[in-house]
Tab-separated table of C-alpha atoms in Angstrom:
chain	number	residue	atom	x	y	z
A	1	ARG	CA	0.000	0.000	0.000
A	2	ASP	CA	1.109	3.502	-0.603
A	3	THR	CA	1.624	6.167	2.037
A	4	TYR	CA	-1.817	7.683	1.549
A	5	CYS	CA	-3.505	4.308	2.062
A	6	LEU	CA	-1.627	3.853	5.308
A	7	ARG	CA	-2.593	7.336	6.463
A	8	ILE	CA	-6.237	6.793	5.529
A	9	THR	CA	-6.284	3.448	7.327
A	10	ALA	CA	-4.740	4.994	10.427
A	11	CYS	CA	-7.251	7.832	10.527
A	12	GLN	CA	-10.293	5.628	9.869
A	13	GLU	CA	-10.728	4.574	13.465
A	14	THR	CA	-9.923	7.890	15.093
A	15	THR	CA	-10.737	10.727	12.746
A	16	ILE	CA	-13.448	9.807	10.287
A	17	PRO	CA	-16.106	8.832	12.866
A	18	LYS	CA	-15.792	12.284	14.451
A	19	LYS	CA	-17.793	15.250	13.232
A	20	LEU	CA	-14.891	16.645	11.195
A	21	LEU	CA	-15.595	17.648	7.634
A	22	ILE	CA	-14.419	15.109	5.086
A	23	GLU	CA	-12.400	17.951	3.540
A	24	ALA	CA	-10.497	18.409	6.824
A	25	ILE	CA	-9.795	14.692	7.004
A	26	ALA	CA	-8.557	14.650	3.402
A	27	TYR	CA	-6.170	17.494	4.174
A	28	GLU	CA	-5.038	15.768	7.395
A	29	VAL	CA	-3.945	12.677	5.476
A	30	GLY	CA	-2.158	14.670	2.797
A	31	TYR	CA	-4.744	15.364	0.107
A	32	GLU	CA	-5.467	18.907	-1.016
A	33	ASN	CA	-8.077	17.723	-3.499
A	34	LEU	CA	-11.288	16.283	-1.998
A	35	PRO	CA	-12.419	14.399	-5.126
A	36	ALA	CA	-9.012	12.698	-5.338
A	37	PHE	CA	-9.236	11.705	-1.667
A	38	SER	CA	-12.763	10.348	-2.116
A	39	ARG	CA	-11.775	8.360	-5.211
A	40	ARG	CA	-8.737	6.882	-3.456
A	41	PHE	CA	-10.715	6.076	-0.299
A	42	SER	CA	-13.434	4.415	-2.386
A	43	SER	CA	-10.935	2.373	-4.379
A	44	VAL	CA	-9.251	1.136	-1.197
A	45	PHE	CA	-12.298	0.562	1.023
A	46	GLY	CA	-15.109	0.014	-1.463
A	47	GLU	CA	-17.246	2.934	-0.307
A	48	SER	CA	-17.044	6.699	-0.033
A	49	PRO	CA	-15.796	8.360	3.157
A	50	SER	CA	-19.351	9.559	3.860
A	51	GLN	CA	-20.805	6.084	3.404
A	52	TRP	CA	-18.139	4.594	5.638
A	53	ARG	CA	-18.738	7.213	8.344
A	54	THR	CA	-22.501	6.630	8.259
A	55	LYS	CA	-21.978	2.881	8.592
A	56	VAL	CA	-19.594	3.297	11.533
A	57	LEU	CA	-21.810	5.795	13.352
A	58	THR	CA	-24.896	3.616	12.838
A	59	ALA	CA	-23.085	0.568	14.194
A	60	LYS	CA	-21.870	2.590	17.185
A	61	LYS	CA	-25.393	3.832	17.891
A	62	MET	CA	-26.767	0.284	17.670
A	63	ARG	CA	-24.118	-0.972	20.121
A	64	GLU	CA	-24.956	1.827	22.547
A	65	MET	CA	-28.658	1.009	22.341
A	66	GLY	CA	-27.903	-2.647	23.030
A	67	ASN	CA	-25.936	-1.905	26.198
């Protein structure tokens, strides 16, 4: 994997689930171009950053409701 993939993977668990703008996350991992970040994220993880965030937040909410 390239450096950007490693950075995206590292930030997935900590940054993306937070309420930061996707643009801020893209910049944080080294992208200055949001469409390029979204394309790369989608090619690596099979879904857009927004889709991934929604999935993670929904799963978190379901876990909290179950506890």
